[in-house]
Coordinates of C-alpha atoms in Angstrom, one line a residue:
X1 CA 9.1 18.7 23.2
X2 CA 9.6 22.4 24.4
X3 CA 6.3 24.0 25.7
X4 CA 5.0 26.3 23.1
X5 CA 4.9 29.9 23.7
X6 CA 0.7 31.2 23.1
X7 CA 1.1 34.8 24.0
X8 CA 3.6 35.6 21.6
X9 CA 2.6 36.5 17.9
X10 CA 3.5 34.0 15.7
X11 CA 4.8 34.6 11.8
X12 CA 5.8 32.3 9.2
X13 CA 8.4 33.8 6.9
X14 CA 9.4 32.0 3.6
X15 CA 13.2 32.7 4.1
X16 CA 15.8 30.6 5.6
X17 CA 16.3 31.2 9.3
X18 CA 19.1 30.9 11.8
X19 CA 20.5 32.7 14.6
X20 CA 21.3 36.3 13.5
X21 CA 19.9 36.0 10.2
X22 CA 18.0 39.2 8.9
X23 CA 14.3 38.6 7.7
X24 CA 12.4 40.8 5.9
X25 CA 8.6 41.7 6.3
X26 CA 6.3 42.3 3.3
X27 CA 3.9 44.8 3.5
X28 CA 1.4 43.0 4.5
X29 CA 3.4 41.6 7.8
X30 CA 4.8 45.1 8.3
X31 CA 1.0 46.3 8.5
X32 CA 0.0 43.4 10.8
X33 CA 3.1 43.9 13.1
X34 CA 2.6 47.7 13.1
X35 CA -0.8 48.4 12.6
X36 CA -3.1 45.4 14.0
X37 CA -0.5 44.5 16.8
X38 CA 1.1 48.0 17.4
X39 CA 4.4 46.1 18.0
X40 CA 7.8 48.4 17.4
X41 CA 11.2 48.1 17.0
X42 CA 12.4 45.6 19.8
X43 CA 9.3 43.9 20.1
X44 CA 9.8 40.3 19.7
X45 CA 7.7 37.3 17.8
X46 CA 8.1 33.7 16.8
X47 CA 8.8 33.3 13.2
X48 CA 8.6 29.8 11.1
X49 CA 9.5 28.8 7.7
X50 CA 7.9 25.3 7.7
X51 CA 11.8 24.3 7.6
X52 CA 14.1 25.1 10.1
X53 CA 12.0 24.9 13.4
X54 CA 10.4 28.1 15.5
X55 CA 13.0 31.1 16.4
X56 CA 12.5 33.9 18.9
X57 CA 13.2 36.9 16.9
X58 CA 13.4 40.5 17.0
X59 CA 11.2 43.4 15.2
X60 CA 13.9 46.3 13.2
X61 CA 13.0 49.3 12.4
X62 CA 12.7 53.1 13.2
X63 CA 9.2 54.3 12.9
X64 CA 7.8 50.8 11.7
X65 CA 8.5 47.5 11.7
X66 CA 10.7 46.4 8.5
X67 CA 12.2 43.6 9.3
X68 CA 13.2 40.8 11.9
X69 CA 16.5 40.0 13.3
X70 CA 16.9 36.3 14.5
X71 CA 17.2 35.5 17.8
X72 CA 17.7 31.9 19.2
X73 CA 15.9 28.9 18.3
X74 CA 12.5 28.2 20.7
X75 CA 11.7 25.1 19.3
X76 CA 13.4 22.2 16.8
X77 CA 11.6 21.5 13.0
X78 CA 8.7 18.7 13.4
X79 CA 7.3 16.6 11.0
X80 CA 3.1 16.4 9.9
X81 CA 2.3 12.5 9.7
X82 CA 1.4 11.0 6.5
X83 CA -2.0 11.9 6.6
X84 CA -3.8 13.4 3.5
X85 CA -7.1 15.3 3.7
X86 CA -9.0 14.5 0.6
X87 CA -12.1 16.3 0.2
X88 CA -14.7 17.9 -2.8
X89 CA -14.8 21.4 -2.7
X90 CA -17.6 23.7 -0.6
X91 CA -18.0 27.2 -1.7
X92 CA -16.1 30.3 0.2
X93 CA -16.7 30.4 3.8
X94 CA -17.3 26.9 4.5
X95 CA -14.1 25.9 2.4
X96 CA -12.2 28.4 4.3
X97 CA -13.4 26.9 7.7
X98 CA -12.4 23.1 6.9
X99 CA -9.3 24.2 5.4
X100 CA -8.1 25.5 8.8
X101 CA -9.8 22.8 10.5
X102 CA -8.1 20.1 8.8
X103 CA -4.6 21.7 9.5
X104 CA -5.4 22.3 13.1
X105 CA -6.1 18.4 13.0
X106 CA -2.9 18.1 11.3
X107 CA -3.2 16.9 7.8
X108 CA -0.1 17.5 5.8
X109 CA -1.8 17.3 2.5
X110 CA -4.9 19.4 1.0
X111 CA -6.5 17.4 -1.8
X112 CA -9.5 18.9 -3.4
X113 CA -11.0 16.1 -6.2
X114 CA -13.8 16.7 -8.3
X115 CA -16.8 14.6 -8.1
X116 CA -20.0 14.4 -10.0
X117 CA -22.4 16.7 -7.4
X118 CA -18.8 18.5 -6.2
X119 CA -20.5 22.2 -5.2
X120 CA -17.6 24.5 -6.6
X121 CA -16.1 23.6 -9.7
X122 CA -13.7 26.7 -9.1
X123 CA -11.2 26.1 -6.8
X124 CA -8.9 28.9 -5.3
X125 CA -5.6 27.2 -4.1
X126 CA -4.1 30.4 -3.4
X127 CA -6.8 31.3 -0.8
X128 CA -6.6 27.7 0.5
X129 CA -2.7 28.4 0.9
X130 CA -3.4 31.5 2.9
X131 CA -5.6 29.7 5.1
X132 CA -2.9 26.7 5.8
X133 CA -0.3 29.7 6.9
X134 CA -3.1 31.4 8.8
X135 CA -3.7 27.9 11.2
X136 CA 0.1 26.9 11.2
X137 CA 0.3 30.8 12.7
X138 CA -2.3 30.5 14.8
X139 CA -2.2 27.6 16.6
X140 CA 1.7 26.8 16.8
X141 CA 2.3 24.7 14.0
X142 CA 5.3 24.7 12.7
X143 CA 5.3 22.3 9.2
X144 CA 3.2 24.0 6.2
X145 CA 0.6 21.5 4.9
X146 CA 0.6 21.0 0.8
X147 CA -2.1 22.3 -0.9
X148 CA -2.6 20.2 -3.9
X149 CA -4.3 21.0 -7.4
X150 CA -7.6 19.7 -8.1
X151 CA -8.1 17.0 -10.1
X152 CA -11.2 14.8 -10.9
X153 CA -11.7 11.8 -8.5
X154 CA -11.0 8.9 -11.3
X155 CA -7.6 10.6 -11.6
X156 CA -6.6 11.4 -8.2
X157 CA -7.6 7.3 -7.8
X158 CA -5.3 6.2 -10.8
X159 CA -2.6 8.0 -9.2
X160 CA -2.2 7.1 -5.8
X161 CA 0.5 4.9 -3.9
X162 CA -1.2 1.7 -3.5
X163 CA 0.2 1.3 -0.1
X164 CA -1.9 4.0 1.4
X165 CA -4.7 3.2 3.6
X166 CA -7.8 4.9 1.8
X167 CA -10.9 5.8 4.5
X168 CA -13.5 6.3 2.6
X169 CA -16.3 8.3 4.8
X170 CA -19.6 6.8 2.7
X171 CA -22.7 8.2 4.2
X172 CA -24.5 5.0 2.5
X173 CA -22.3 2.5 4.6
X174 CA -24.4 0.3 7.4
X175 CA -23.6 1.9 10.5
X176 CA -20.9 0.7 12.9
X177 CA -18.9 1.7 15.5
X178 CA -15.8 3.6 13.7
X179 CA -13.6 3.6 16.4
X180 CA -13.4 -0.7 16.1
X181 CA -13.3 -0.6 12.2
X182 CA -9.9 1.4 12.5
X183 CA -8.8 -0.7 14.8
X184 CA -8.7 -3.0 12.4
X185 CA -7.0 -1.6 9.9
X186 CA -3.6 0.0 12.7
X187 CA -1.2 -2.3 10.4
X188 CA -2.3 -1.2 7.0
X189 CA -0.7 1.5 4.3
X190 CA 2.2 3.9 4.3
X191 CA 0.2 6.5 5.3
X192 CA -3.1 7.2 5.2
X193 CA -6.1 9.1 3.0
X194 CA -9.1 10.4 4.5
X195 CA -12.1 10.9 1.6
X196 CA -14.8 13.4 2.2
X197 CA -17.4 13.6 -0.4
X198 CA -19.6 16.2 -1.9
X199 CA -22.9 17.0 0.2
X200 CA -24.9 15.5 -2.6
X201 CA -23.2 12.4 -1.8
X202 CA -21.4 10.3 -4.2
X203 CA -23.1 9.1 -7.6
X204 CA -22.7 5.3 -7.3
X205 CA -20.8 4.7 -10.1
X206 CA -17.6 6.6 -8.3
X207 CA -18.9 4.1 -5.3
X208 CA -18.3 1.6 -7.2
X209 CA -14.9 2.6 -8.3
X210 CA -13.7 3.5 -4.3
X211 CA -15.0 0.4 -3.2
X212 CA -12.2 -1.2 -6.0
X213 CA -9.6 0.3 -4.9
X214 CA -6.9 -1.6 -2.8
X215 CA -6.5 -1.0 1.3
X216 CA -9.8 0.7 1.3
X217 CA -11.6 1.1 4.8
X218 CA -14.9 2.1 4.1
X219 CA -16.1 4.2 7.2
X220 CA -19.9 5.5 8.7
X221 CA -19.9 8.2 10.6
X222 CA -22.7 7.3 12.9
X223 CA -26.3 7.2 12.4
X224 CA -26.8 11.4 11.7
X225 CA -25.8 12.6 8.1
X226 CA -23.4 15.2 8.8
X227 CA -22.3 18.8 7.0
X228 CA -19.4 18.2 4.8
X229 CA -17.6 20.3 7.2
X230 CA -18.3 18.7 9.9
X231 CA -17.5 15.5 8.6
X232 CA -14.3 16.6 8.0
X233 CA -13.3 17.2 11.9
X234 CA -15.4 14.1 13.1
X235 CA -13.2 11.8 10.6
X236 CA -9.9 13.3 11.1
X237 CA -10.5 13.4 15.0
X238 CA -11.1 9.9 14.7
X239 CA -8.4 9.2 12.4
X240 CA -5.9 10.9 14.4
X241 CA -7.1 8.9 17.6
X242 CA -6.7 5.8 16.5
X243 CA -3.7 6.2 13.8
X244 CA -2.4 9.0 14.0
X245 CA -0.4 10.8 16.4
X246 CA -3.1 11.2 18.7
X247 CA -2.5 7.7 19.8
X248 CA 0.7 7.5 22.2
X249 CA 0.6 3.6 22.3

């Protein structure tokens, strides 16, 4: 894969791109070009649609940046492995934070569900959307994770593929090494759920209900009870070691 360029700003566009194509910049990209980077016309950045790979292209315009000209392609489009993030909601800054850290530990898919002692019962997608773009910009990603609705946990359970491997991170499990209990379960699913629950915990009538449903690896995550947030980036970096694309074997 071609070594990824960290010095040069980095801007996802929602537009098609391809050599010599014309892009143009909102206002709030025009003010982050002009006014937070103090780039001008010839400067050149990295845009990405989430589609057609990363292109080197070009700032326009004459006493600000309005738009980009497209250069050459930098690097082809890649694709997130099937790996969903499924989590109940925290409140502002927290949410904000494992938003970002999930795509940086490359989920593809941002499920909030709903549980009994779930913190926020308002969920804003639209910031949660901002925040995937932000990380993607940030720190070279170039596919745009899906931020899903919220939905209660019962029905996020009734509607999922069966033939996804559901790790269910259960702060009540006995404690074992988590690294051998995915082991286990490499061959399993068509991709793969990772379930975070409230910091209340789950009521144990919805444990009852995970611990139903089929290709389920229930998972401890050591002998400390972790921050929701926390839990987040300790399960996925374990998930993505052992099966996902961490794992070059």
């Amino acid at each position: 894969m071609p070594s990824h360029d960290f010095r040069a700003p980095r801007l996802f566009v929602d537009v098609p791109l391809a050599q010599d194509a014309r892009v143009p910049l909102d206002r709030d990209q025009r003010n982050y070009l002009g006014n937070v980077l103090r780039l001008a016309a010839g400067a050149e950045v990295l845009a990405f649609n989430g589609r057609d790979g990363e292109w080197q292209a070009a700032i326009e315009g004459r006493k600000r940046p309005d738009g980009l000209v497209v250069l050459q392609q930098t690097r082809p489009q890649d694709r997130l492995a099937e790996l969903a993030y499924v989590f109940a909601p925290l409140k502002h800054a927290r949410l904000d934070y494992m938003v970002q850290k999930a795509i940086e530990m490359g989920a593809a898919t941002l499920q909030p569900v709903l549980t009994r002692f779930t913190q926020a019962s308002r969920v804003n997608t639209e910031r949660m959307r901002a925040n995937v773009v932000e990380a993607a910009e940030q720190c070279g990603i170039l596919s745009i994770a899906t931020v899903a609705e919220p939905v209660p946990l019962d029905r996020y359970l009734s509607q999922r593929p069966a033939d996804r491997l559901l790790i269910f991170c259960d702060e009540a499990a006995e404690v074992q090494n988590p690294i051998r209990s995915l082991e286990k379960a490499r061959a399993a699913g068509q991709g793969i759920d990772v379930l975070i629950g409230p910091e209340g915990g789950f009521a144990e009538e919805e444990r009852a209900l995970l611990l139903r449903q089929p290709k389920i690896l229930r998972l401890a995550l050591g002998p400390r009870i972790m921050r929701a947030d926390t839990a987040a980036v300790a399960a996925l970096a374990l998930v993505q070691a052992v099966l996902g694309d961490w794992d070059a074997t």
